[in-house]
Each structure stands twice: as structure tokens, then as C-alpha cells.
Tab-separated table of C-alpha atoms in Angstrom:
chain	number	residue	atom	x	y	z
A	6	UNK	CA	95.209	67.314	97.492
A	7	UNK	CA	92.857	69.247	100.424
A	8	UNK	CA	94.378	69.484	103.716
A	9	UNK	CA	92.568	68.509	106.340
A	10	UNK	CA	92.286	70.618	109.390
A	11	UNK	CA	92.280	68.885	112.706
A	12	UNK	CA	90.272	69.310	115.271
A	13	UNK	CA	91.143	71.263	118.560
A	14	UNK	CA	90.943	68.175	120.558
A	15	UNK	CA	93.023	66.460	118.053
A	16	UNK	CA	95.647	69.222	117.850
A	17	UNK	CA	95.693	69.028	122.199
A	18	UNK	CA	96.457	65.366	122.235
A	19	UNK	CA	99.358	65.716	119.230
A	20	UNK	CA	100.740	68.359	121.891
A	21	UNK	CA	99.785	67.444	124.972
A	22	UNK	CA	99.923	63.387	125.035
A	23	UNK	CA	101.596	61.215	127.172
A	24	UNK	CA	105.567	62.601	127.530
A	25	UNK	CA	107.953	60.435	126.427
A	26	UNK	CA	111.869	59.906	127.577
A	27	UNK	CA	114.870	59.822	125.379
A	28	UNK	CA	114.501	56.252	124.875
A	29	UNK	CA	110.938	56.824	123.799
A	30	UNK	CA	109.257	55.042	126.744
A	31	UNK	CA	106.429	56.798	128.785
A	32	UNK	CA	106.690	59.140	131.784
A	33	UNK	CA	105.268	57.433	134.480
A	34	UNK	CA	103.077	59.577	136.967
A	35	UNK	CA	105.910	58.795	139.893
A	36	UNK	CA	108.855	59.976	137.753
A	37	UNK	CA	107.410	63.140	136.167
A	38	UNK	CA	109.034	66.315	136.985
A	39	UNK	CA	107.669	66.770	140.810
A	40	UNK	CA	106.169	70.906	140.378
A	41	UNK	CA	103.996	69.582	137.489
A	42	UNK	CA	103.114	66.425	138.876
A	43	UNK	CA	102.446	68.407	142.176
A	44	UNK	CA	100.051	71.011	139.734
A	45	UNK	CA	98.289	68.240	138.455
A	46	UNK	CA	97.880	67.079	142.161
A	47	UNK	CA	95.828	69.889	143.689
A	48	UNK	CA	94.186	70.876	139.964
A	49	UNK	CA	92.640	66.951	140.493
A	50	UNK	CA	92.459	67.420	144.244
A	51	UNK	CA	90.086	70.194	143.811
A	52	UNK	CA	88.316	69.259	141.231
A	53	UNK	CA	87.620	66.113	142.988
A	54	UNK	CA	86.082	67.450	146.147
A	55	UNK	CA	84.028	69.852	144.147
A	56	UNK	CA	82.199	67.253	142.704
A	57	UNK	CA	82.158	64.845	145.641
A	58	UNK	CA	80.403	67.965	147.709
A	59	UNK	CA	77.851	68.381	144.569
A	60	UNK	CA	76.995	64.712	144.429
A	61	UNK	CA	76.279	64.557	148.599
A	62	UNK	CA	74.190	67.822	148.184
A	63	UNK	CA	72.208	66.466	144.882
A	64	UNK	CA	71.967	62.993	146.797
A	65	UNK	CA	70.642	64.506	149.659
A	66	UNK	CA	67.755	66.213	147.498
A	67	UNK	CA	65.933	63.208	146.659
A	68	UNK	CA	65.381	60.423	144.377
A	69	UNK	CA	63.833	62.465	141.888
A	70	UNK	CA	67.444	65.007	141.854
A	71	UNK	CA	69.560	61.861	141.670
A	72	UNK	CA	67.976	60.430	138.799
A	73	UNK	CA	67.626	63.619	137.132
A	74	UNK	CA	71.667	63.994	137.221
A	75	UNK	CA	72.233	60.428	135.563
A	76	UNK	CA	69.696	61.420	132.797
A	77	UNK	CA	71.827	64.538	132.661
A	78	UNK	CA	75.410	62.879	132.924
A	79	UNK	CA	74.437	60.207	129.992
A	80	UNK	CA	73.477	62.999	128.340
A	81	UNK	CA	76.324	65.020	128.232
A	82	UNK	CA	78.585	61.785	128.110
A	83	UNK	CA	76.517	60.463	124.779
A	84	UNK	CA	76.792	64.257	123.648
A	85	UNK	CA	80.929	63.800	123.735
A	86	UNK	CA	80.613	60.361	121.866
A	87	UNK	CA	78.852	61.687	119.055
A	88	UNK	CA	81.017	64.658	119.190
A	89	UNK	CA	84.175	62.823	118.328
A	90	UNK	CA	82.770	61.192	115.354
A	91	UNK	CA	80.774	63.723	114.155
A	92	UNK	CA	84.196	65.601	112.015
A	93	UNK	CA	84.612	62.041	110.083
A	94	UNK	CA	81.147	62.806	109.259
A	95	UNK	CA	81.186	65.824	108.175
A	96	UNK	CA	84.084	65.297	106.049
A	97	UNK	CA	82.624	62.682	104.193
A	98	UNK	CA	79.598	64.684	103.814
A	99	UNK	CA	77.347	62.861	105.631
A	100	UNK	CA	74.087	64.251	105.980
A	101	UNK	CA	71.706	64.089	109.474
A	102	UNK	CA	74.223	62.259	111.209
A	103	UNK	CA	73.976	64.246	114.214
A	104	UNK	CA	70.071	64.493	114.201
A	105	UNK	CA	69.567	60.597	113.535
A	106	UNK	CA	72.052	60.113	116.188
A	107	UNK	CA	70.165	62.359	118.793
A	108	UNK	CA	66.945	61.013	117.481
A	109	UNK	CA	67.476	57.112	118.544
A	110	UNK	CA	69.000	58.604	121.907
A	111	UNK	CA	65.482	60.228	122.519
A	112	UNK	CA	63.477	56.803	121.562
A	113	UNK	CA	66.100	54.965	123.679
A	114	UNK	CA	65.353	56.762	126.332
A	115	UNK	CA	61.782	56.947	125.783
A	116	UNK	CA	61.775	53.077	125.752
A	117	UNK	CA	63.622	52.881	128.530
A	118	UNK	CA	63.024	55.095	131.651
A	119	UNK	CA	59.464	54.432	130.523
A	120	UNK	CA	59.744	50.700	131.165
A	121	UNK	CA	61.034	51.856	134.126
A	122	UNK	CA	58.292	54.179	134.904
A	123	UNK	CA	55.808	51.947	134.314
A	124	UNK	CA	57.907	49.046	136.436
A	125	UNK	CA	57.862	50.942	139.595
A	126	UNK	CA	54.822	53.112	139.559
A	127	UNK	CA	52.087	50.953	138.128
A	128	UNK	CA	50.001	51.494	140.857
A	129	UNK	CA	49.383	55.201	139.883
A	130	UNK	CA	50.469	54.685	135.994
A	131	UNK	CA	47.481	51.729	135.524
A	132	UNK	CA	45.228	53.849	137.459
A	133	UNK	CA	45.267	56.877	135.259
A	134	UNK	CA	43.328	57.695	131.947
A	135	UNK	CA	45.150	59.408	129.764
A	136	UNK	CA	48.579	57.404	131.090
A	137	UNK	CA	46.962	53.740	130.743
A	138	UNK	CA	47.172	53.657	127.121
A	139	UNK	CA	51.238	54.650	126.981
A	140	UNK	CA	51.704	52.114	129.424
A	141	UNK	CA	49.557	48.905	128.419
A	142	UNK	CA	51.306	49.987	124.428
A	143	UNK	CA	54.498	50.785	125.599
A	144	UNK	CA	56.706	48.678	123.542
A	145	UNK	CA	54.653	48.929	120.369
A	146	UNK	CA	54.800	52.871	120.291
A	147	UNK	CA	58.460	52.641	120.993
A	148	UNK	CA	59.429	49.850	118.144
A	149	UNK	CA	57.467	52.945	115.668
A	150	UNK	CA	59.530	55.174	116.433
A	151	UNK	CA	62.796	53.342	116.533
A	152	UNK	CA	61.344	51.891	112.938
A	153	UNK	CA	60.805	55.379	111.816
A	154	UNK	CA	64.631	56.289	112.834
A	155	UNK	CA	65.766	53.447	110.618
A	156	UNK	CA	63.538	53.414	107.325
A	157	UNK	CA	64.755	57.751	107.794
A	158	UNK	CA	68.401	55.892	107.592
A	159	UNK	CA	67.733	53.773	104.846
A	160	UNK	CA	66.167	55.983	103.084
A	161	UNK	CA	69.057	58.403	103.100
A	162	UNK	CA	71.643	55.737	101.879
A	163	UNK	CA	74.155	57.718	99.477
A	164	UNK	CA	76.393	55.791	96.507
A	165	UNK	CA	79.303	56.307	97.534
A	166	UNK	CA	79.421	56.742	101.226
A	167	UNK	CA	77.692	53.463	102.032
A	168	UNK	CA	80.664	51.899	103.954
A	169	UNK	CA	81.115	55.299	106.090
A	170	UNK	CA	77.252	55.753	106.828
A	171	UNK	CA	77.178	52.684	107.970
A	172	UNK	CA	80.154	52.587	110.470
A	173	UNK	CA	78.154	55.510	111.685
A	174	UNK	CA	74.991	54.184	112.003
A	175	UNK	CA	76.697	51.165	114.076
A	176	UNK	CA	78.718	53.762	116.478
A	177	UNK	CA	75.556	55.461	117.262
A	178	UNK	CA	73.843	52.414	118.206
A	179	UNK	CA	77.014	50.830	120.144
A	180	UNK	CA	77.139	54.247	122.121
A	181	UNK	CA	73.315	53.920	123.335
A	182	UNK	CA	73.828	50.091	124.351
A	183	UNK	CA	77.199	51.111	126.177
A	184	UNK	CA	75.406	54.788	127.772
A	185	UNK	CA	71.868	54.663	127.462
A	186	UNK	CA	70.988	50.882	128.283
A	187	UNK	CA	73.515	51.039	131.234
A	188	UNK	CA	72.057	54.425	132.241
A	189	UNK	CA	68.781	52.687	132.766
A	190	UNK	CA	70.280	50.176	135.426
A	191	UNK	CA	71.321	52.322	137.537
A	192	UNK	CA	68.140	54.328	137.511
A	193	UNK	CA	66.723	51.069	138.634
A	194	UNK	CA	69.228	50.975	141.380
A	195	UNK	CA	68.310	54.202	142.562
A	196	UNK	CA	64.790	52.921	143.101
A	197	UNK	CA	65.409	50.110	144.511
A	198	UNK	CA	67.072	52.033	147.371
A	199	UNK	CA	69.846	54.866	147.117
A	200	UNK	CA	72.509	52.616	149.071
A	201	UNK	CA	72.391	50.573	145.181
A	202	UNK	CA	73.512	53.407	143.254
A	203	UNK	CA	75.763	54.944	146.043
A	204	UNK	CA	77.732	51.838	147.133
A	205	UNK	CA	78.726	51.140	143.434
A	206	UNK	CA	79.829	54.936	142.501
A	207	UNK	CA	81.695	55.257	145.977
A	208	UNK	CA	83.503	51.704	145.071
A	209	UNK	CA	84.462	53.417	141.840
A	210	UNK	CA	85.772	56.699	143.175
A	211	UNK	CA	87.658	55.393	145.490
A	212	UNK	CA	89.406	53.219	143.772
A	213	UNK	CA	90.064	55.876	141.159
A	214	UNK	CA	91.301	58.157	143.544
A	215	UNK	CA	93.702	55.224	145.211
A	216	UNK	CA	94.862	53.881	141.929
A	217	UNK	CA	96.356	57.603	140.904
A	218	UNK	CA	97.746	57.956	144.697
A	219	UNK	CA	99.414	54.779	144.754
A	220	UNK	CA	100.393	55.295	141.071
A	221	UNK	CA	101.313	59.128	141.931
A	222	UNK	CA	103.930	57.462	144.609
A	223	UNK	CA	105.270	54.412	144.143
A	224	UNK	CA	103.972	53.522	140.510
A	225	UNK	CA	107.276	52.144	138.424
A	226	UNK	CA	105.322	49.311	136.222
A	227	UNK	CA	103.637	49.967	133.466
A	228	UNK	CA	99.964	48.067	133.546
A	229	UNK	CA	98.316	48.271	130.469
A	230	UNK	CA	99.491	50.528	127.135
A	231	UNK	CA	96.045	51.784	126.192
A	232	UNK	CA	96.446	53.635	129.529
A	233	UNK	CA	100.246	54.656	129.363
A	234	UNK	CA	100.301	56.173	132.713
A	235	UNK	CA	98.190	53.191	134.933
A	236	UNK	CA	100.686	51.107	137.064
A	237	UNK	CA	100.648	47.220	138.553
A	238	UNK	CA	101.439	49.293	141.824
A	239	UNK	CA	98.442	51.526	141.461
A	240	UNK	CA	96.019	49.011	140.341
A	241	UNK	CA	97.605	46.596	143.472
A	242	UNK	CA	96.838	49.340	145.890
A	243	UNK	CA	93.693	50.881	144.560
A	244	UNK	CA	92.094	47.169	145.101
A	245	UNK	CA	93.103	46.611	148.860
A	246	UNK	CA	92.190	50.140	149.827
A	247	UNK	CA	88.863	49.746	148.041
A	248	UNK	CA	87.692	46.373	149.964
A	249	UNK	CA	88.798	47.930	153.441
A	250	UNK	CA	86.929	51.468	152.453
A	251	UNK	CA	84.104	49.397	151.026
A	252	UNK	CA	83.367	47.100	154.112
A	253	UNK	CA	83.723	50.046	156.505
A	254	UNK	CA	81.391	52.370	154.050
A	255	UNK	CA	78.614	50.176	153.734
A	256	UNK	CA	78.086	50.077	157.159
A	257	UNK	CA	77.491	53.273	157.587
A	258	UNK	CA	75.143	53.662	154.767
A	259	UNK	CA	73.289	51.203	156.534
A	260	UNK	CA	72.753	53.352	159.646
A	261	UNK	CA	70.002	55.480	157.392
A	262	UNK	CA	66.887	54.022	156.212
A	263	UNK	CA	67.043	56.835	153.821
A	264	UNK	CA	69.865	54.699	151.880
A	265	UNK	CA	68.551	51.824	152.018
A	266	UNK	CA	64.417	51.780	151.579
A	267	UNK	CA	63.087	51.397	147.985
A	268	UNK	CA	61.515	54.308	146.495
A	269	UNK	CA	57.602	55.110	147.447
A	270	UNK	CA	57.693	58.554	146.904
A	271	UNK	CA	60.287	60.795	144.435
A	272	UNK	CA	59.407	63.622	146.417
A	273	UNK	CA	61.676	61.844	149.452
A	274	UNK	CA	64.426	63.952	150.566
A	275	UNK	CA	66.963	63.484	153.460
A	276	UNK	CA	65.253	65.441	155.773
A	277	UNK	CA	61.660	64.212	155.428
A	278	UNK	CA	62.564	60.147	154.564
A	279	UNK	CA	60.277	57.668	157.253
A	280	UNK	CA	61.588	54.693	158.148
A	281	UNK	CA	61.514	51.240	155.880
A	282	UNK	CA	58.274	49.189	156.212
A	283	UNK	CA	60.181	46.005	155.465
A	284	UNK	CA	64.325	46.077	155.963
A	285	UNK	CA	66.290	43.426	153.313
A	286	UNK	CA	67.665	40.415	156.018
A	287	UNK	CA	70.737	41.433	153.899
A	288	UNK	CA	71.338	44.749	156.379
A	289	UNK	CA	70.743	42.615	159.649
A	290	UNK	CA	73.997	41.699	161.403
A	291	UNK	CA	74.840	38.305	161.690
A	292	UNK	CA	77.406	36.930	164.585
A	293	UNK	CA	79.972	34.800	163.354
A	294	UNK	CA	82.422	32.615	165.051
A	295	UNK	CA	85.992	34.020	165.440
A	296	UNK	CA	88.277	31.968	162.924
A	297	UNK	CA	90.618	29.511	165.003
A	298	UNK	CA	93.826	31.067	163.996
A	299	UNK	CA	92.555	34.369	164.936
A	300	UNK	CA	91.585	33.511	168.233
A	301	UNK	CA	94.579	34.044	170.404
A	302	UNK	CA	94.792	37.217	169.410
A	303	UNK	CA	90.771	37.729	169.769
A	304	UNK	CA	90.932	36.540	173.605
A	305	UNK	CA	93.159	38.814	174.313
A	306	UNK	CA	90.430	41.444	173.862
A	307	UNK	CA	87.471	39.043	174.928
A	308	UNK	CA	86.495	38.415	171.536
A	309	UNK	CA	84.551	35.339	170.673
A	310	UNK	CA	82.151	36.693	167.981
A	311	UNK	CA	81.725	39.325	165.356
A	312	UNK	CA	78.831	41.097	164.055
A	313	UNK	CA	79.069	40.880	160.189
A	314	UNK	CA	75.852	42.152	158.257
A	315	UNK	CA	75.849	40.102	154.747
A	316	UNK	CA	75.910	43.542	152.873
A	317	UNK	CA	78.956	43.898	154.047
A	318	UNK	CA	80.451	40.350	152.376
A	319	UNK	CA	78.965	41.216	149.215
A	320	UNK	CA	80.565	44.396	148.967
A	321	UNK	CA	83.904	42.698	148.945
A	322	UNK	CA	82.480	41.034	145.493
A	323	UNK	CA	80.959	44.135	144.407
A	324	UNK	CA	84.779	45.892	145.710
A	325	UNK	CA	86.653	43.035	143.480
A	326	UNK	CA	84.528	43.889	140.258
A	327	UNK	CA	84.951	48.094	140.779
A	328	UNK	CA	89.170	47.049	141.228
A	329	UNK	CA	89.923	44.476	138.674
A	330	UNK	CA	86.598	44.914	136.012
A	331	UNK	CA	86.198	48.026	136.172
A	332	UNK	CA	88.992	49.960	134.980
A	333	UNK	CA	88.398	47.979	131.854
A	334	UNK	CA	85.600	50.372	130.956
A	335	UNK	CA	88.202	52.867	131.176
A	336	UNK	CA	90.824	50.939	129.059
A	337	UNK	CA	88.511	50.491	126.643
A	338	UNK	CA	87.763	54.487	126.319
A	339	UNK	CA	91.308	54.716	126.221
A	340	UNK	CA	90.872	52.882	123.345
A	341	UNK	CA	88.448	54.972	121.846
A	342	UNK	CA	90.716	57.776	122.138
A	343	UNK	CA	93.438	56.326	120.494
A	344	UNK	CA	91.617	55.071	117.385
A	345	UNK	CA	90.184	58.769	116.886
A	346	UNK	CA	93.783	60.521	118.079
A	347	UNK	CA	92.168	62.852	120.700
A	348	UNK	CA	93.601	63.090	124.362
A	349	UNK	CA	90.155	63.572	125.899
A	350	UNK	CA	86.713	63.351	125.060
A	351	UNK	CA	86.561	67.183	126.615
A	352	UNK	CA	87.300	69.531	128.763
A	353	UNK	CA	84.535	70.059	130.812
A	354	UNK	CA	85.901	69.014	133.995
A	355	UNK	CA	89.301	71.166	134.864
A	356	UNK	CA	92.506	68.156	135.422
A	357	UNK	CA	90.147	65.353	134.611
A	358	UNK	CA	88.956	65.745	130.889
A	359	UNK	CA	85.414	65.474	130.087
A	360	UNK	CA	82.634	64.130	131.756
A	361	UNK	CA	83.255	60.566	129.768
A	362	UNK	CA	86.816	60.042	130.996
A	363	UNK	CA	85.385	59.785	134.201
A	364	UNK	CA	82.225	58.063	133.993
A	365	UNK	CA	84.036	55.495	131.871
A	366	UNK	CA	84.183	52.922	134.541
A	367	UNK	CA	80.457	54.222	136.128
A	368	UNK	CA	78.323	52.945	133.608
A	369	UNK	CA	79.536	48.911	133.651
A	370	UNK	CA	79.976	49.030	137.235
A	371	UNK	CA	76.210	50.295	137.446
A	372	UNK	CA	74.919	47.601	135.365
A	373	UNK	CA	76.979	44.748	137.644
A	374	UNK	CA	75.540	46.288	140.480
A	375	UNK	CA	72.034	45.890	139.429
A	376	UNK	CA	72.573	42.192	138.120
A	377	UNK	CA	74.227	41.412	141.024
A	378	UNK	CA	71.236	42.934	143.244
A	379	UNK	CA	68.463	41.233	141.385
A	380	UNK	CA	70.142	37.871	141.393
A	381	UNK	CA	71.525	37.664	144.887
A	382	UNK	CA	70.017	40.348	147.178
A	383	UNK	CA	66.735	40.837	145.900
A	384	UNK	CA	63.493	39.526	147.703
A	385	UNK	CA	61.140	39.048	145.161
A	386	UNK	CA	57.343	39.976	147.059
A	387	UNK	CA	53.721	41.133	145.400
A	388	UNK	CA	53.309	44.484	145.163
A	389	UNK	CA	50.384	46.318	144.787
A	390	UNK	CA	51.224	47.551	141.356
A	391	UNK	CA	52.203	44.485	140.210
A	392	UNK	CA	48.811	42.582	141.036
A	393	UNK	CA	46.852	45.450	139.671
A	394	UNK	CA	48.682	44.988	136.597
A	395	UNK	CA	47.638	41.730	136.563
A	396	UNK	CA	44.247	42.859	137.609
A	397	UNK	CA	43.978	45.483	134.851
A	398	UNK	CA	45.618	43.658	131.644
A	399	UNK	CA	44.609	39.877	132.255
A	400	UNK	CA	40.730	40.097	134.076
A	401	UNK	CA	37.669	41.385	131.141
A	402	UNK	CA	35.848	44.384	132.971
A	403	UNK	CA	32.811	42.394	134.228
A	404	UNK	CA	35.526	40.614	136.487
A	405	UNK	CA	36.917	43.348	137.696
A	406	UNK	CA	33.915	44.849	138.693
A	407	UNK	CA	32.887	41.538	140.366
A	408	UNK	CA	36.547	41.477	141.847
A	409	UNK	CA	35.582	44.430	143.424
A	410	UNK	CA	32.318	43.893	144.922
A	411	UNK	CA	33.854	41.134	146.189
A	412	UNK	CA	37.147	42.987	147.752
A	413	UNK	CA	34.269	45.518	149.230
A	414	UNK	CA	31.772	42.824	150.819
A	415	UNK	CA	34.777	41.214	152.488
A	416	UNK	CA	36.034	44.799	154.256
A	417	UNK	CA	32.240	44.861	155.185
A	418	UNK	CA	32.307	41.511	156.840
A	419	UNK	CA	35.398	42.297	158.827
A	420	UNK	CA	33.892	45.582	159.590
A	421	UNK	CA	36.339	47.806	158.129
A	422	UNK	CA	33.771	49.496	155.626
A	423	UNK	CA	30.174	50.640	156.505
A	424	UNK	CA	27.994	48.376	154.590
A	425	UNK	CA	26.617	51.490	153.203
A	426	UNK	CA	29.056	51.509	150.305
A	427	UNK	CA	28.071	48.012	148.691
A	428	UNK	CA	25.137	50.207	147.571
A	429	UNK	CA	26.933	53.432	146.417
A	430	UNK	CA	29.493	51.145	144.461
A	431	UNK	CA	27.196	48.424	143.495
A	432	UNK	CA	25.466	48.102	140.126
A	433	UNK	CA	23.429	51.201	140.360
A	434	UNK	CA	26.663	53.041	140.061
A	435	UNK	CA	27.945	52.168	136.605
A	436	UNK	CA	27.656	54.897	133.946
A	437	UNK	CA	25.213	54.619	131.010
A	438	UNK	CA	28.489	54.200	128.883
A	439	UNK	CA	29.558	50.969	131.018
A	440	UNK	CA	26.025	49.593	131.435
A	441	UNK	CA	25.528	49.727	127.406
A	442	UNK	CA	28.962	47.975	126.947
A	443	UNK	CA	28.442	45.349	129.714
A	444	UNK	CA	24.754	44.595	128.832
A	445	UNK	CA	23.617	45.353	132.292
């Protein structure tokens, strides 16, 4: 019989998994030896603030930078997923896996960033040319080349390995619902205003980064064995410091209209960001009556009211989901891990693993965030792109050059327009072309 060789991230978790007592049961963070579990300390300390200091300086870039670094980070995190089930694939002799499986990450993407795209900038997307006919057919060019994907698949069915091709045919496709589709929420949080995609991640981190310090100190209960090393005391204390950090933090992002306008130009950086043309009522303090228990202890600082903006309420919701739904995104790559007997999905960031094991919670926390926002905080008004879309796919041209004459005569009325330019963008200035077609 062959023997299999493992792979090197298989061979690190058969060495370097969880370490067990004499009895079998799992070293918990708080009772590991205290020079390693000091080590690991400052190696994730580090680590940590490295990244926190890249994120601030790519946030304060632009729009443009941030979404460029979630393209890149579902990327590299659907690059890792793959990976792991790519040596199954190759020892059954599977051919194209990896090339189908980066192909329908390309058309997912296509699909959707360019709904997205077309969403948020139809106003200069509708308006264009050569742009007008990706954008009104869309969905039809993307369905082609998703079909193309699978009649490649089917086509490339082998007797024999139909069970196996299969299983990886469905973890490709669960991996693009679980990175890509998510992916493309919180793109739409970013441009519906930074504070969207900033709040959520920050919720995240920091309860991340409380859940291992309360676990690193006083963690003695095992929560959940998919995650040997997560305690009831660090998943206790990672929730209360995340709703205190939360309220206090989303005030502050407040202070900046650069947080918390929607996106009108990608170009917007930090330094050059205007102020919001219309502010959400959500970010408007609101004064609230001092409970009646707490108000013996309020008149003793001559405290009647208190300024609450409604942001900051339904970050307590949004702090709840990030501490008790959450880490279940986690769990669940924990999960992952253990069916394939790997420790990590990599090694690309130094004490943390790779760039899945910690965007494992990011990804369902951005999609909450975003459902949350358009069902609760969201005010739905016209926009210009949106009526021109109307404009452009649901008038026939001759009225929407009447729709304009008509838009012009009335500037000309209120004297906004010299009446001048009824005649240079009257009749007499349609092309041969659109004469011949509109029988003028």
C-alpha cells in the first residue's frame, strides 16, 4: 500500500496542537507554563498593533484603499480555503480543481462588486458609452460565465472520482457564499459611510483581544471543544468590555464626517473629506430622562438628563452579535480545521496563523452589520443615479429627449439657464444617426 505524505501544515498541527495533561484534558491558556504563555503574549501583542497601525493608515487613505484591502484579504483568505483541500485533490487525481475553483471566484466577484458598482455609481456608469451596455446586461453576462464554469465541470466528470469531484465542486462554492458574498457586504458598508465597516471590525477586535486577556488570566472553564483553549470566563469578559468600548467608540467616530458620510467620491481621503450634505438623525444626540433609581446618585452631580445619540444604542445590539454570534464564525473554522487535521489555515501572520483564523469572525459580522443598517438605520431617499436609471432603462428615447426639453424650459423659466440653450439643445441638435432612428 502507498504511503501518503502529509502535508507541512498537517505535520505542524500533529506536533504542535493543543497540549494535553496527564489526564489527557487540555491546557488551558491560564495554566500553561507562564515563559511560553508570556512568548505567545508579546509575539500576539506585536503582531496585533502592527496590523491595527496598518489598518488606521490604509483607512485613512480613502475609500478606494479600504476596499481595495477587503478585495485583497478575501483573496488571500479564499486562497487558504482552497489551499487546504487542494492535497485531497490532488491525490485523487483530480484535474483543474484549482483553476475551476479560481475561475468561479473571478465570476463571483465579477457579479458582485459589479452590482455594486453599478448600485452606487449609476450616475456616471448609465452615463457612459462603452460602460452602459455592462451595466444595463449585467446579470446576463455574469450567469454566461458562471454557466460556462459549470458545463467546463460537467464536462470533466471522471468514472470513478464522481463522489470526490463533487464534494469539491460543493466546497468551492460553499467557500465563495461564506468569503466572497460576505465580502461584498461589507464593501457596501464601506460606501455607505466608513463608520459601517469600522464600527463592526473594531467590535470584533476588541472582543478578540478581551476574550484571550480575560482567558489569558482568569480562564479555568472550558467553552466550547472545537476551540479547546476558549473559556466561559473569556467569552463573559470579552462581551462586557466590548459594549462599554463599543458605546464609548462610536462616539468618537461620530465626531468626523469623514466616518460617517456615504461615499461621493473614492478619491476621498482623511485629509481632503468635506463635510456631509445630509447627517443620518441616527448620529444626533437625543436627551433622555435620568432613570428613577439612578437619580439620587445623578443629583448629586446635577444630573437630570443625558445626551444619548441612537448610534450609540444600536451598537450595544451590534456589540451583543460581535460577543455571543460571532465567535461562532470562528468555531466553525475551528471546525474546518479539525475535519482536515491542520492547526492553521497558514502562517502568514506571526502568533496568529493565517489571515483566515482571524478574519473568521469578520466576514459574518460584516454581513449583520449591513442587514442590520439597511433594515434599521437606513433612510431610504432618490438619488440622482437611481432616477436616471429609471430615466435611462424604463423611458423610449423620444421621451427622454422630451424629458429634457422639458427639464431645460423649466431652468429657463426660473431663470437659471439663458434661454439661448433651448435652441442649441433643441431639435436642430440631434445627429443624422438619431434623426433617421426617431423619424424626425
Amino acid at each position: 500500500m502507498r504511503n501518503k505524505r502529509r502535508s507541512p501544515t498537517q505535520v505542524n498541527a500533529a506536533s504542535e496542537g493543543p497540549k494535553k495533561d496527564e489526564k489527557g484534558s487540555t491546557v488551558l491558556l491560564a495554566d500553561e507554563p507562564a515563559k511560553k504563555k508570556w512568548r505567545n503574549w508579546w509575539l500576539r501583542t506585536v503582531t496585533t498593533f502592527m496590523m491595527i497601525g496598518a489598518f488606521f493608515t490604509i483607512l485613512a487613505s480613502g475609500h478606494l484603499w479600504v476596499i481595495l484591502m477587503v478585495i485583497a484579504i478575501q483573496t488571500i483568505v479564499f486562497g487558504e480555503v482552497v489551499l487546504i483541500a487542494q492535497g485531497p485533490a490532488k491525490e485523487s487525481q483530480l484535474r483543474w480543481y484549482k483553476t475551476m475553483s479560481w475561475y468561479f471566484f473571478v465570476v463571483a466577484m465579477y457579479f458582485l462588486h459589479g452590482e455594486t458598482v453599478i448600485y452606487y455609481f449609476q450616475q456616471i456608469i448609465l452615463v457612459d458609452a462603452f460602460l452602459l451596455p455592462f451595466a444595463t446586461h449585467h446579470r446576463f453576462i455574469s450567469f454566461v460565465l458562471y454557466v460556462i464554469g459549470f458545463v467546463f465541470f460537467v464536462a470533466n466528470l471522471q468514472k470513478g472520482l464522481y463522489k470526490r469531484q463533487f464534494a469539491q465542486f460543493g466546497w468551492t462554492h460553499m467557500a465563495l457564499i461564506l468569503i466572497v458574498v460576505q465580502s461584498h457586504f461589507i464593501v457596501n458598508n464601506i460606501l455607505e459611510g466608513l463608520i459601517w465597516f469600522v464600527l463592526p471590525v473594531s467590535l470584533v477586535i476588541c472582543n478578540d483581544i478581551f476574550a484571550y486577556v480575560c482567558g489569558f488570566f482568569w480562564g479555568k472553564t472550558q467553552l466550547i471543544q472545537l476551540s479547546p483553549k476558549k473559556t466561559v470566563e473569556g467569552f463573559l469578559g470579552a462581551w462586557i468590555c466590548t459594549l462599554v468600548f463599543g458605546f464609548m467608540w462610536v462616539w468618537l467616530l461620530t465626531r468626523f464626517d469623514y466616518m460617517i458620510c456615504p461615499v461621493k467620491d473614492l478619491a476621498t481621503t482623511a485629509w481632503s473629506a468635506g463635510v456631509c450634505d445630509f447627517k443620518n438623525p441616527v448620529f444626533t444626540s437625543v436627551a433622555y430622562e435620568v432613570p428613577k433609581f439612578l437619580r439620587p446618585a445623578a443629583s448629586y452631580f446635577n444630573i437630570t438628563k443625558v445626551w444619548i445619540a441612537p448610534i450609540q444604542l444600536h451598537t450595544l445590539i451590534m456589540g451583543c452579535f460581535a460577543s455571543l454570534i460571532a465567535p461562532f464564525g470562528g468555531f466553525f473554522a475551528s471546525g474546518v480545521k479539525r475535519a482536515f487535521n491542520i492547526k492553521d489555515f497558514g502562517q502568514s501572520i506571526p502568533g496568529h496563523g493565517g489571515m483566515t483564523d482571524r478574519m473568521d469572525c469578520q466576514f459574518i459580522m460584516g454581513l449583520f452589520a449591513s442587514i442590520y443598517y439597511q433594515s434599521f438605520i437606513k433612510i431610504h431617499n432618490q438619488s440622482v443615479g437611481a432616477i436616471l436609471a429609471t430615466i435611462i432603462g424604463g423611458l423610449p428615447l423620444n421621451d427622454q429627449l422630451e424629458l429634457l426639453e422639458r427639464q431645460l424650459t423649466f431652468f429657463v423659466n426660473q431663470g437659471v439657464l439663458d434661454p439661448s440653450v433651448l435652441e442649441k439643445c433643441g431639435a436642430t441638435a440631434l445627429t443624422d444617426g438619431a434623426r433617421a432612428i426617431l423619424g424626425r
